[in-house]
Coordinates of C-alpha atoms (C1' of nucleotides) in Angstrom, one line a residue:
Chain A
M1397 CA 105.1 110.2 146.8
L1398 CA 101.9 108.3 146.8
S1399 CA 101.4 109.1 150.5
R1400 CA 98.4 110.8 151.9
M1401 CA 95.7 108.2 151.7
A1402 CA 94.7 109.9 155.0
S1403 CA 91.2 111.4 154.4
S1404 CA 90.8 112.4 150.8
T1405 CA 90.7 116.2 151.0
R1406 CA 93.0 117.2 148.2
S1407 CA 91.8 120.7 147.6
V1408 CA 92.0 121.6 151.3
D1409 CA 95.4 120.1 151.9
R1410 CA 96.8 122.0 149.0
T1411 CA 95.2 125.2 150.0
L1412 CA 96.7 124.9 153.5
K1413 CA 100.0 124.3 152.0
L1414 CA 99.7 127.4 149.9
L1415 CA 98.6 129.3 153.0
T1416 CA 101.8 128.1 154.8
D1417 CA 103.9 129.0 152.0
L1418 CA 102.3 132.4 151.8
A1419 CA 103.3 133.3 155.4
D1420 CA 106.9 131.9 155.0
P1421 CA 109.2 135.0 154.9
D1422 CA 111.7 133.1 152.8
Q1423 CA 109.5 132.6 149.8
G1424 CA 108.5 134.5 146.8
K1425 CA 105.0 135.6 146.6
S1426 CA 104.1 135.5 143.0
L1427 CA 101.6 133.0 141.6
S1428 CA 104.3 130.9 139.9
D1429 CA 106.5 131.0 142.9
L1430 CA 103.7 129.7 145.2
A1431 CA 102.6 127.2 142.5
R1432 CA 106.1 125.7 142.1
A1433 CA 106.6 125.5 146.0
S1434 CA 103.4 123.5 146.2
Q1435 CA 104.0 121.6 142.9
L1436 CA 100.8 122.7 141.5
P1437 CA 99.7 123.6 138.0
P1438 CA 99.3 127.4 137.8
S1439 CA 95.7 127.2 137.0
T1440 CA 94.9 125.2 140.1
A1441 CA 97.0 127.4 142.4
L1442 CA 95.4 130.4 141.0
R1443 CA 92.0 129.1 141.9
L1444 CA 92.9 128.1 145.3
L1445 CA 94.7 131.3 146.0
A1446 CA 91.6 133.1 144.7
A1447 CA 89.6 131.3 147.5
L1448 CA 92.2 132.5 150.0
V1449 CA 91.8 136.0 148.8
D1450 CA 88.1 135.9 148.9
S1451 CA 88.2 134.8 152.6
G1452 CA 90.6 137.5 153.5
F1453 CA 93.4 135.1 154.2
A1454 CA 95.5 136.6 151.5
S1455 CA 95.6 139.8 149.6
R1456 CA 96.9 141.0 146.4
D1457 CA 99.0 144.1 145.7
V1458 CA 98.8 146.1 142.6
D1459 CA 101.7 144.0 141.0
G1460 CA 99.7 140.9 141.6
G1461 CA 101.9 139.4 144.3
Y1462 CA 100.3 137.7 147.2
H1463 CA 100.5 138.8 150.8
P1464 CA 99.1 137.5 154.1
G1465 CA 95.7 139.0 154.5
H1466 CA 94.0 140.8 157.3
R1467 CA 92.1 137.5 158.4
L1468 CA 95.5 135.9 158.8
I1469 CA 96.7 138.7 161.0
Q1470 CA 93.6 138.6 163.0
I1471 CA 93.6 134.9 163.6
G1472 CA 97.3 135.0 164.3
A1473 CA 96.8 137.8 166.9
A1474 CA 94.0 135.9 168.5
A1475 CA 96.0 132.6 168.6
L1476 CA 99.0 134.3 170.1
R1477 CA 96.8 136.0 172.7
E1478 CA 95.5 132.6 173.8
D1479 CA 99.1 131.6 174.4
S1480 CA 99.8 132.5 177.9
V1481 CA 103.5 132.1 177.5
H1482 CA 103.6 134.6 174.7
E1483 CA 101.6 136.9 176.8
H1484 CA 103.7 136.9 179.8
S1485 CA 107.2 136.7 178.4
G1486 CA 107.0 140.4 177.2
P1487 CA 108.3 142.1 180.2
H1488 CA 110.9 139.4 180.9
L1489 CA 112.4 139.6 177.5
M1490 CA 112.6 143.4 177.8
E1491 CA 114.5 143.2 181.1
I1492 CA 116.8 140.5 179.7
A1493 CA 117.6 142.6 176.6
H1494 CA 118.1 145.7 178.7
D1495 CA 120.3 143.9 181.4
T1496 CA 122.4 142.0 179.1
G1497 CA 122.5 144.4 176.3
E1498 CA 121.8 141.7 173.7
T1499 CA 118.9 140.4 171.8
A1500 CA 116.4 138.3 173.9
N1501 CA 114.2 135.6 172.4
L1502 CA 111.2 133.3 173.3
G1503 CA 111.0 130.0 171.6
I1504 CA 108.6 127.0 171.7
Q1505 CA 108.9 123.4 170.2
I1506 CA 106.8 122.7 167.2
E1507 CA 106.3 119.6 165.1
G1508 CA 108.4 117.6 167.5
E1509 CA 111.7 118.5 165.9
R1510 CA 112.0 122.3 165.5
V1511 CA 112.2 125.4 167.6
L1512 CA 109.9 128.3 166.6
Y1513 CA 110.9 131.8 167.5
L1514 CA 107.7 133.3 169.0
R1515 CA 108.9 136.7 170.2
Q1516 CA 112.0 138.8 170.1
V1517 CA 113.2 141.9 171.9
A1518 CA 116.2 143.3 170.0
S1519 CA 119.3 144.7 171.8
P1520 CA 118.5 148.2 172.9
R1521 CA 121.7 149.9 171.4
L1522 CA 122.1 147.6 168.3
I1523 CA 119.7 148.3 165.5
Q1524 CA 119.3 144.8 164.4
G1525 CA 118.3 144.0 160.9
V1526 CA 117.1 140.4 161.0
G1527 CA 114.0 139.4 162.7
W1528 CA 113.6 135.8 163.8
V1529 CA 109.9 135.7 164.9
G1530 CA 108.0 133.3 162.9
R1531 CA 111.1 131.3 161.8
S1532 CA 112.1 128.0 163.1
I1533 CA 115.5 126.2 163.7
P1534 CA 116.4 122.6 164.3
M1535 CA 116.3 121.3 167.9
T1536 CA 119.6 119.4 167.6
G1537 CA 122.8 121.3 168.2
T1538 CA 121.3 124.5 169.3
A1539 CA 120.9 126.0 172.7
M1540 CA 117.3 126.5 172.4
G1541 CA 116.9 122.8 171.5
A1542 CA 118.9 121.7 174.4
A1543 CA 116.9 124.0 176.7
L1544 CA 113.7 122.7 175.5
T1545 CA 114.7 119.1 176.1
G1546 CA 116.0 119.9 179.5
D1547 CA 119.6 119.2 178.6
V1548 CA 121.2 122.0 180.6
D1549 CA 124.2 122.3 182.9
A1550 CA 124.2 122.5 186.7
S1551 CA 123.4 126.1 186.6
G1552 CA 120.3 125.7 184.6
Y1553 CA 121.2 126.9 181.2
A1554 CA 122.7 125.7 177.9
W1555 CA 124.9 127.5 175.4
T1556 CA 126.5 127.0 171.9
E1557 CA 128.5 128.9 169.5
G1558 CA 127.8 129.2 165.8
S1559 CA 125.0 126.9 165.7
V1560 CA 122.3 129.3 164.4
E1561 CA 124.6 131.6 162.7
P1562 CA 128.4 131.9 162.5
D1563 CA 130.2 133.9 165.2
V1564 CA 127.0 134.2 167.3
V1565 CA 126.7 132.7 170.8
A1566 CA 123.4 131.4 172.0
V1567 CA 122.4 130.9 175.5
A1568 CA 119.0 129.4 176.6
A1569 CA 117.1 128.2 179.6
P1570 CA 113.9 126.4 180.0
V1571 CA 110.4 127.7 181.0
R1572 CA 108.1 125.4 182.9
G1573 CA 104.4 125.3 182.9
A1574 CA 102.0 124.6 185.8
S1575 CA 102.4 120.8 185.1
G1576 CA 106.1 121.1 185.6
G1577 CA 107.0 120.1 182.0
I1578 CA 109.1 122.3 179.8
I1579 CA 106.8 124.4 177.6
A1580 CA 109.2 127.1 176.2
A1581 CA 112.6 128.6 176.4
L1582 CA 114.2 132.0 176.8
S1583 CA 117.4 132.8 174.9
V1584 CA 119.9 135.4 174.3
L1585 CA 121.9 135.8 171.0
A1586 CA 125.2 137.7 171.2
P1587 CA 128.1 138.3 168.7
S1588 CA 131.1 136.1 169.6
Y1589 CA 133.6 138.8 169.7
R1590 CA 132.2 140.6 172.7
T1591 CA 131.2 137.5 174.5
D1592 CA 133.8 135.7 176.8
R1593 CA 133.2 133.0 179.4
A1594 CA 132.2 135.5 182.1
K1595 CA 129.7 137.2 179.9
I1596 CA 128.1 133.8 179.1
E1597 CA 127.7 133.0 182.8
E1598 CA 126.2 136.4 183.5
I1599 CA 123.7 136.0 180.7
G1600 CA 122.9 132.4 181.9
A1601 CA 122.2 133.6 185.4
C1602 CA 120.0 136.3 184.0
L1603 CA 118.1 133.9 181.9
V1604 CA 117.6 131.3 184.7
E1605 CA 116.4 133.9 187.0
H1606 CA 113.8 135.3 184.5
C1607 CA 112.7 131.7 183.5
R1608 CA 112.1 131.0 187.2
A1609 CA 110.0 134.0 187.6
L1610 CA 108.1 133.5 184.3
S1611 CA 107.5 129.8 185.2
E1612 CA 106.1 130.8 188.5
G1613 CA 103.7 133.3 186.9
L1614 CA 102.6 130.7 184.5
G1615 CA 102.0 128.2 187.1
A1616 CA 100.0 130.4 189.2
I1617 CA 97.8 131.6 186.4
D1618 CA 96.5 128.8 184.0
D1619 CA 97.4 125.5 182.5
R1620 CA 96.7 125.9 178.9
K1621 CA 96.5 122.4 177.6
A1622 CA 97.1 121.9 174.0
V1623 CA 99.1 125.0 173.3
A1624 CA 102.4 123.6 172.5
A1625 CA 101.4 120.0 171.5
Chain B
M1468 CA 71.9 133.0 150.9
L1469 CA 72.4 131.9 147.3
S1470 CA 75.6 133.9 147.2
R1471 CA 79.1 132.7 146.4
M1472 CA 79.0 131.8 142.8
A1473 CA 82.4 133.1 143.0
S1474 CA 84.7 130.4 141.9
S1475 CA 83.6 127.0 142.9
T1476 CA 85.8 125.9 145.8
R1477 CA 83.2 124.7 148.2
S1478 CA 85.4 122.5 150.5
V1479 CA 88.1 125.1 150.8
D1480 CA 85.7 128.0 151.6
R1481 CA 84.2 125.8 154.2
T1482 CA 87.4 124.9 155.8
L1483 CA 88.5 128.4 155.9
K1484 CA 85.3 129.4 157.7
L1485 CA 85.9 126.6 160.2
L1486 CA 89.5 127.9 160.6
T1487 CA 88.1 131.5 161.4
D1488 CA 85.6 130.1 163.9
L1489 CA 88.3 128.1 165.5
A1490 CA 90.4 131.2 166.3
D1491 CA 87.4 133.2 167.5
P1492 CA 87.7 133.4 171.3
D1493 CA 83.9 133.6 171.7
Q1494 CA 83.2 130.5 170.1
G1495 CA 82.7 127.0 171.5
K1496 CA 85.3 124.5 170.3
S1497 CA 83.5 121.3 170.1
L1498 CA 82.8 119.5 166.8
S1499 CA 79.1 120.3 166.9
D1500 CA 79.7 123.8 168.0
L1501 CA 81.9 124.4 164.9
A1502 CA 79.6 122.4 162.7
R1503 CA 76.7 124.4 163.7
A1504 CA 78.4 127.7 163.4
S1505 CA 79.4 126.9 159.9
Q1506 CA 76.0 125.3 159.1
L1507 CA 77.6 122.0 158.1
P1508 CA 76.7 118.3 158.7
P1509 CA 78.8 117.0 161.5
S1510 CA 80.3 114.3 159.2
T1511 CA 81.6 117.0 156.7
A1512 CA 82.9 119.3 159.5
L1513 CA 84.7 116.2 160.9
R1514 CA 86.5 115.6 157.7
L1515 CA 87.4 119.2 157.1
L1516 CA 88.6 119.7 160.8
A1517 CA 90.6 116.5 160.4
A1518 CA 92.4 118.0 157.4
L1519 CA 93.2 121.0 159.5
V1520 CA 94.5 118.8 162.3
D1521 CA 96.7 116.9 159.9
S1522 CA 98.2 120.2 158.6
G1523 CA 98.9 121.4 162.1
F1524 CA 96.4 124.3 161.8
A1525 CA 94.3 122.8 164.5
S1526 CA 94.9 120.4 167.5
R1527 CA 92.7 118.4 169.6
D1528 CA 92.9 118.1 173.4
V1529 CA 92.0 115.1 175.3
D1530 CA 88.4 115.9 175.5
G1531 CA 88.1 116.1 171.8
G1532 CA 88.0 119.8 171.8
Y1533 CA 89.5 121.7 169.0
H1534 CA 92.1 124.5 169.5
P1535 CA 94.4 126.6 167.3
G1536 CA 97.4 124.5 166.3
H1537 CA 101.1 125.3 166.3
R1538 CA 101.0 126.1 162.6
L1539 CA 98.5 128.9 163.1
I1540 CA 100.7 130.3 165.8
Q1541 CA 103.7 130.1 163.5
I1542 CA 101.9 131.7 160.6
G1543 CA 100.3 134.4 162.9
A1544 CA 103.8 135.3 164.3
A1545 CA 105.2 135.4 160.9
A1546 CA 102.4 137.6 159.4
L1547 CA 102.6 140.0 162.4
R1548 CA 106.3 140.4 162.0
E1549 CA 105.9 141.4 158.4
D1550 CA 103.5 144.1 159.7
S1551 CA 106.0 146.9 160.3
V1552 CA 103.2 148.9 162.1
H1553 CA 102.9 146.2 164.7
E1554 CA 106.7 145.8 164.9
H1555 CA 107.5 149.5 165.6
S1556 CA 104.4 150.3 167.9
G1557 CA 105.7 148.4 170.8
P1558 CA 107.8 151.0 172.5
H1559 CA 105.3 153.6 171.9
L1560 CA 102.5 151.6 173.3
M1561 CA 104.6 151.0 176.5
E1562 CA 105.5 154.6 176.8
I1563 CA 101.9 155.7 176.4
A1564 CA 100.7 153.2 178.9
H1565 CA 103.3 154.3 181.4
D1566 CA 102.8 158.1 180.9
T1567 CA 99.0 158.0 181.0
G1568 CA 98.8 155.1 183.5
E1569 CA 96.0 153.6 181.3
T1570 CA 95.8 150.8 178.8
A1571 CA 97.2 151.5 175.3
N1572 CA 96.2 149.8 172.0
L1573 CA 97.1 149.6 168.3
G1574 CA 94.4 149.1 165.9
I1575 CA 94.0 148.7 162.2
Q1576 CA 91.0 148.6 159.8
I1577 CA 89.9 145.3 158.4
E1578 CA 87.2 144.4 156.0
G1579 CA 86.3 147.9 155.5
E1580 CA 84.1 148.3 158.4
R1581 CA 85.8 147.1 161.5
V1582 CA 88.7 147.8 163.7
L1583 CA 91.0 145.0 164.7
Y1584 CA 92.8 145.3 167.9
L1585 CA 96.4 144.3 167.1
R1586 CA 98.3 144.9 170.1
Q1587 CA 97.8 146.0 173.7
V1588 CA 99.9 147.2 176.6
A1589 CA 97.9 147.1 179.8
S1590 CA 98.0 149.8 182.4
P1591 CA 101.0 149.3 184.6
R1592 CA 99.2 149.3 187.8
L1593 CA 96.0 147.8 187.0
I1594 CA 96.1 144.1 186.5
Q1595 CA 93.5 143.9 183.6
G1596 CA 91.6 140.8 183.0
V1597 CA 90.4 141.1 179.4
G1598 CA 92.5 141.1 176.5
W1599 CA 91.2 142.7 173.2
V1600 CA 93.9 141.6 170.9
G1601 CA 92.6 139.7 168.0
R1602 CA 89.0 141.1 168.6
S1603 CA 87.4 143.7 166.5
I1604 CA 84.9 146.6 167.0
P1605 CA 82.7 148.5 164.6
M1606 CA 84.2 151.6 163.0
T1607 CA 81.1 153.8 163.6
G1608 CA 80.7 155.4 166.7
T1609 CA 84.1 154.5 168.2
A1610 CA 87.2 156.6 168.7
M1611 CA 89.3 154.0 166.9
G1612 CA 87.0 154.3 164.0
A1613 CA 87.0 158.1 163.9
A1614 CA 90.8 158.2 164.0
L1615 CA 91.2 155.6 161.2
T1616 CA 88.9 157.7 159.0
G1617 CA 90.7 160.8 159.9
D1618 CA 87.8 162.4 161.7
V1619 CA 89.7 164.0 164.5
D1620 CA 89.6 167.5 166.1
A1621 CA 91.9 170.4 165.6
S1622 CA 94.4 168.8 168.1
G1623 CA 94.6 165.7 166.0
Y1624 CA 92.6 163.2 168.2
A1625 CA 89.2 161.7 168.7
W1626 CA 87.4 160.6 171.8
T1627 CA 84.1 158.9 172.8
E1628 CA 82.7 157.7 176.0
G1629 CA 80.9 154.3 176.4
S1630 CA 81.1 153.3 172.9
V1631 CA 83.2 150.1 173.3
E1632 CA 82.1 149.4 176.9
P1633 CA 80.0 151.3 179.3
D1634 CA 81.8 153.8 181.5
V1635 CA 84.9 153.6 179.4
V1636 CA 86.5 156.6 177.8
A1637 CA 88.4 155.9 174.6
V1638 CA 90.8 158.4 173.0
A1639 CA 92.5 157.6 169.7
A1640 CA 94.7 159.2 167.0
P1641 CA 95.8 158.1 163.6
V1642 CA 99.1 156.7 162.4
R1643 CA 100.2 157.5 158.8
G1644 CA 102.4 155.5 156.6
A1645 CA 105.0 156.6 154.0
S1646 CA 102.4 157.3 151.5
G1647 CA 100.6 159.7 153.8
G1648 CA 97.4 157.7 154.2
I1649 CA 96.2 156.4 157.6
I1650 CA 97.3 153.0 158.2
A1651 CA 96.6 152.5 161.8
A1652 CA 95.6 154.1 165.0
L1653 CA 96.7 154.3 168.7
S1654 CA 94.2 154.6 171.4
V1655 CA 93.9 154.7 175.2
L1656 CA 91.1 153.1 177.2
A1657 CA 90.3 154.6 180.7
P1658 CA 87.5 154.3 183.2
S1659 CA 85.2 157.3 183.2
Y1660 CA 85.4 157.9 186.9
R1661 CA 88.8 158.9 186.8
T1662 CA 88.9 160.6 183.4
D1663 CA 87.9 164.3 183.3
R1664 CA 88.3 166.7 180.4
A1665 CA 91.7 167.7 181.3
K1666 CA 92.9 164.1 181.5
I1667 CA 91.5 163.5 178.1
E1668 CA 93.4 166.4 176.7
E1669 CA 96.5 165.0 178.3
I1670 CA 96.0 161.6 176.8
G1671 CA 95.2 163.1 173.5
A1672 CA 98.4 165.2 173.3
C1673 CA 100.4 162.1 174.4
L1674 CA 98.7 160.0 171.6
V1675 CA 99.3 162.6 169.0
E1676 CA 102.8 163.0 169.9
H1677 CA 103.5 159.2 169.8
C1678 CA 101.5 158.9 166.6
R1679 CA 103.8 161.5 165.0
A1680 CA 107.0 159.9 166.1
L1681 CA 105.6 156.5 165.0
S1682 CA 104.5 157.7 161.6
E1683 CA 107.9 159.2 161.2
G1684 CA 109.6 156.0 161.8
L1685 CA 107.4 154.1 159.4
G1686 CA 107.8 156.6 156.7
A1687 CA 111.5 156.5 157.0
I1688 CA 111.8 152.7 157.0
D1689 CA 109.6 150.9 154.5
D1690 CA 106.4 151.1 152.7
R1691 CA 104.7 147.9 153.1
K1692 CA 102.0 147.9 150.5
A1693 CA 99.2 145.6 151.0
V1694 CA 99.3 145.4 154.9
A1695 CA 95.9 147.1 155.7
A1696 CA 94.1 146.5 152.4
Chain C
dC39 C1' 111.8 139.6 116.5
dA40 C1' 112.0 135.2 118.6
dG41 C1' 111.7 133.2 122.8
dA42 C1' 110.7 132.6 127.8
dC43 C1' 107.7 133.3 131.3
dC44 C1' 104.1 135.4 133.4
dG45 C1' 98.8 135.5 134.8
dT46 C1' 94.5 134.3 133.2
dT47 C1' 90.2 132.0 131.1
dC48 C1' 88.0 127.9 129.3
dC49 C1' 86.2 123.2 129.5
dA50 C1' 85.8 118.1 129.2
dT51 C1' 86.8 114.5 132.4
dT52 C1' 87.0 112.2 136.8
dG53 C1' 87.8 111.5 141.0
dT54 C1' 87.0 114.1 145.5
dG55 C1' 83.9 115.7 148.5
dT56 C1' 79.2 115.2 150.2
dA57 C1' 75.7 114.2 153.4
dG58 C1' 72.4 110.7 154.9
dA59 C1' 72.0 106.5 157.5
dA60 C1' 73.5 103.7 161.2
dC61 C1' 76.4 102.8 165.4
dG62 C1' 78.1 103.1 170.1
dC63 C1' 78.6 106.1 173.7
dT64 C1' 77.5 109.4 177.6
dG65 C1' 74.5 112.0 180.5
dC66 C1' 70.1 113.6 181.3
dT67 C1' 65.1 112.9 183.0
dG68 C1' 60.8 111.1 184.0
Chain D
dC358 C1' 65.6 101.5 184.8
dA359 C1' 64.1 102.6 180.3
dG360 C1' 63.8 106.2 177.2
dC361 C1' 65.6 110.0 175.0
dA362 C1' 68.8 113.4 173.3
dG363 C1' 73.0 114.7 172.0
dC364 C1' 77.6 113.7 171.0
dG365 C1' 81.7 112.0 167.8
dT366 C1' 82.5 108.5 164.4
dT367 C1' 82.4 105.2 160.3
dC368 C1' 80.6 103.9 155.9
dT369 C1' 78.8 104.5 151.3
dA370 C1' 76.6 105.6 146.4
dC371 C1' 76.1 109.5 144.1
dA372 C1' 76.8 113.9 141.8
dC373 C1' 79.1 117.8 141.4
dA374 C1' 83.1 120.4 142.4
dA375 C1' 87.9 120.3 141.5
dT376 C1' 91.4 119.3 138.2
dG377 C1' 95.1 120.4 134.7
dG378 C1' 96.0 120.7 129.9
dA379 C1' 95.5 123.7 126.1
dA380 C1' 95.3 128.3 124.5
dC381 C1' 95.7 133.4 124.7
dG382 C1' 97.6 138.1 125.6
dG383 C1' 100.9 140.5 128.1
dT384 C1' 105.7 141.9 129.4
dC385 C1' 110.5 141.5 129.6
dT386 C1' 115.2 139.9 127.6
dG387 C1' 118.8 139.0 124.7

DNA sequence: CAGACCGTTCCATTGTGTAGAACGCTGCTG
DNA sequence: CAGCAGCGTTCTACACAATGGAACGGTCTG
C-alpha cells in the first residue's frame, strides 16, 4: 500500500477517512474501533478525532463513544437541500408508497460503481425496521443499478429478486435531468411472497409514471451540474 | 485571534473550516472565495481542497468552482437518518402544513446559541421559493429559540412577529425526548397579513398537539443520546 | 490476581504542511 | 494595444506540526 503520492496531506486524508467511518451506520463508534478501521495508532486517531470534535463534526457521549456532530448534520442538510432531485422526490415517494403499499426509495449513483439510497418512504402499513438511507449497494445485479444505467425493459423499468436481500423483489425506473441523462432512480422493495408477476407490472407502471413526472419537474426547474458527478 | 492552542492540528482545522464554508449556501465557491473566507493563502487552500476532492467530499465543475461532493451527501443522509427526531417528524410536518395551510419546520439547537432548520414542508398551495433547511437563526428573539428554551405560554407555544423575516409570524412549540428534556421544536411560518390572533391560536394548538404526539413517539422508541449536544 | 483492552498523556524525531515567488491566463480599463 | 488586476496553478526550502512508540491508570473477564 505505498499508494497516495497524490498531494501529501496525510493528516487531512486520515481525518476525512475517520469522518467517513464515523457516519457509517455499520461501524462501531469507540476510539479503538475507529482507529482500527482506519489503521491508525490510537494516539493519532485520538488527536484527529479531537479536532473533529472541536469543529463540531463529531461529538462524544458520556461513555466516550463518538457520534456525528451537529455540524455534520447541518452540512448534510444543506447539501441535501441543494440537491434538487432529493427535494422534489418527496411527494412522489409518498404517493408510490401509498399506491403500491410497499417501501419506496430514491437512489443515485456514487463513486461510479455503487448506488446510494438517498431517501426512503416506508410502506404505510408495515412498520419497517431497517432504514437504508445513507447506505449503498452495488450497481451490478440490482434493479437500481440497472435503472441507473438505462438497462430497462420495453415498459421502462427493471426488476430483480433477491439481489439486495433474500426474498425481496426490487423494481426500479430511471429519473432524467434537464440534459436528458439519467441522474437518479426510484425503486420499490417488496417481499417476494406477496409479489407476483402482475404486482410487479403494476409497481413498474407506477414507478415509470412517477419518474416521468419527476423528470419533467426537474427539467423545468434547474440543471444542477455537479450534483451526481 | 491567537486562540486555538488546543491540540496542534492546523491543516485539519483549516480543512474542516473549508468544508464548512463549502456547504454554506451563502458563500461563493471559487478557490479565491474559499481561501479568503478562511484567511488562507491560495496555494494552501488549493492543496487542502484537492484533498477534499480526492476524498469525494467536494467536487469541481467545469468552471473550476467547488461543490459539495457525493460523500458529503452520503454522510449527510446517514447522519440525518440516525437522528430519530428528523426521521419521525416527517408525517407531523406534513399534517401541520396541510392543516394550517402554512409552512411547517423542524429545528434543533446547535452550538448552544443558534437554531438549525433541519426539515421543512412548504405550504401546500404556496409555491415557496426559499428553503431554510441547513440554515440557522439566532436563539434570542425568535419563536424557535423560545420554544427550545422552554419559554412558552400557558398553552404550550411561543410566537413572534418579524423576528426571522419582516412581516412573517412565527409560532413554535417544543418537542421532548425520552429523558424529558427539550430536543427540538416544530414551528410554522406565515405571512402577517393573513395571520390574526385567532389564527395564531389555531396554529399554536395544532403545533402543541403534534409536538405531544411526536414526543410520545420518540419516548417510546429510542433515546438517542448525543444527538443535539 | 493476572491478563487484556481500553482511553489518555508525553515527547523526541521527521517528514508533512506551509506560504512566498513566479508563471500563464483571462478580462478589464484607460 | 498596452497595462493592470485577479485568477488558478506549480515549485521549493524551510520550520513546525504531525507522528507513533512508550508508559500510565482504569475497567472488565476469566
